[in-house]
Amino acid sequence: MKIYLNGKMVDKSEAKVSVFDHGFLYGDGVFEGIRAYNCLVFKLKEHIDRLYESAHSIMLPIKLSKQQMADAVIKTLKANVLRDAYIRLIVSRGEGDLGLDPRKCYGNETIVVIADKIVLYPEKLYKEGMEIITVPTLRNLSEALNPQIKSLNYLNNILAKIEAINSGYQEAIMLDHLGYVAECTGDNIFIVKKGEIFTPPQCMGSLRGITRDSVLEIAAKIKTAAHEHVLTRHELFNAQECFLTGTAAEIIPVVRVDGRVIGDGKPGKMTQKIMAEFRKVTKVAGVKYSLGTKNRECV
Ligand code: PXG
């Protein structure tokens, strides 16, 4: 496996970062998770724009232009001859000293692109739906660490994930400090009620997910009303359908929340329709690349 590390393609065994890197010492940095489908990097521009917004917010200057960053992603996919992939783009503050002061790192930011395969959940869950629970760990307060910043500090989400796993579930619902539904540990959440779609507004402590945006676009295309609206657990329990969206998980139906059966306990019709429409979008929305003549599938 070849990794892009600070402008060079290096072997996985040589892809090493300093123990003084502030990404390692403090989680000081930003990242993106992106997917490629059949030689098309899905919504690459949107992911790169979000990466630069996260970096701007934490005052992390990136020496690569957005185009150079996109080129680094494509180069990594080509070097690993990957048609379908999960791409992790990481920019950390870089090497500094043991203090918090980010100025010690300036000009040293570490840029990494990893392209690999990921299967988050077994196929069965996509067909039959998953069961999730609400956990005690609240989503970070926007005023403390804004969830729009996709930072390397994911402990808030990892703590929630641990709580879900300890209770025998794979994914957790995180509430905000007022008790409203925010999102899951790595996914946004949607419900369907009376044929309309609802998802919490991004200002309620959830990341503005790129898959979430795709679902809102799909809803407009299939002429289904979609609302960004605060949601309580009561509304989840009494929804007709529920599903989660994220780059890694894609779209996954939810059939039980905190022990309450959602709808008829099976993935709903609207969810299935949106899953099918999403498949179509992944074939067209993004940046194409070629694997060259040796790999004829994607020339
Ligand atoms: N909320 C949070 C907190 C996320 O981390 C999403 C929503 C979905 O956003 P996108 O843009 O991907 O539709 C994410 C996604 C994982 C994993 O293993 C997911 C994410 C990051 C790291 C790992 O599922 N981010």
CSV table of C-alpha atoms in Angstrom, one decimal, residues 8 14 17 23 28 30-31 35 44 84 91 95 120 133 137 159 192 198 203 209 216 221 227 230 238 244 259 273:
chain,number,residue,atom,x,y,z
A,8,LYS,CA,5.7,12.0,-1.5
A,14,GLU,CA,7.6,4.1,5.9
A,17,VAL,CA,4.8,10.8,11.6
A,23,GLY,CA,-2.0,15.8,15.7
A,28,ASP,CA,-4.7,19.2,16.7
A,30,VAL,CA,-8.5,18.2,10.7
A,31,PHE,CA,-9.6,15.3,8.4
A,35,ARG,CA,-15.4,7.5,-1.0
A,44,LEU,CA,-14.5,15.5,-3.9
A,84,ASP,CA,-13.6,1.7,-5.2
A,91,VAL,CA,-3.9,17.6,7.9
A,95,GLU,CA,5.7,18.8,14.4
A,120,LEU,CA,-18.4,-0.6,8.1
A,133,ILE,CA,-29.5,3.4,21.3
A,137,THR,CA,-22.4,11.2,26.4
A,159,LEU,CA,-16.9,7.8,24.1
A,192,VAL,CA,-39.7,9.7,7.8
A,198,PHE,CA,-36.9,15.2,8.8
A,203,CYS,CA,-26.8,24.2,14.2
A,209,GLY,CA,-22.7,15.7,6.4
A,216,LEU,CA,-31.7,16.5,0.9
A,221,LYS,CA,-35.5,15.4,-6.9
A,227,HIS,CA,-37.3,19.5,6.8
A,230,VAL,CA,-35.3,19.8,15.9
A,238,ASN,CA,-42.9,7.4,16.6
A,244,LEU,CA,-28.5,7.1,9.1
A,259,GLY,CA,-36.0,-0.8,22.3
A,273,LYS,CA,-36.1,4.6,-2.4
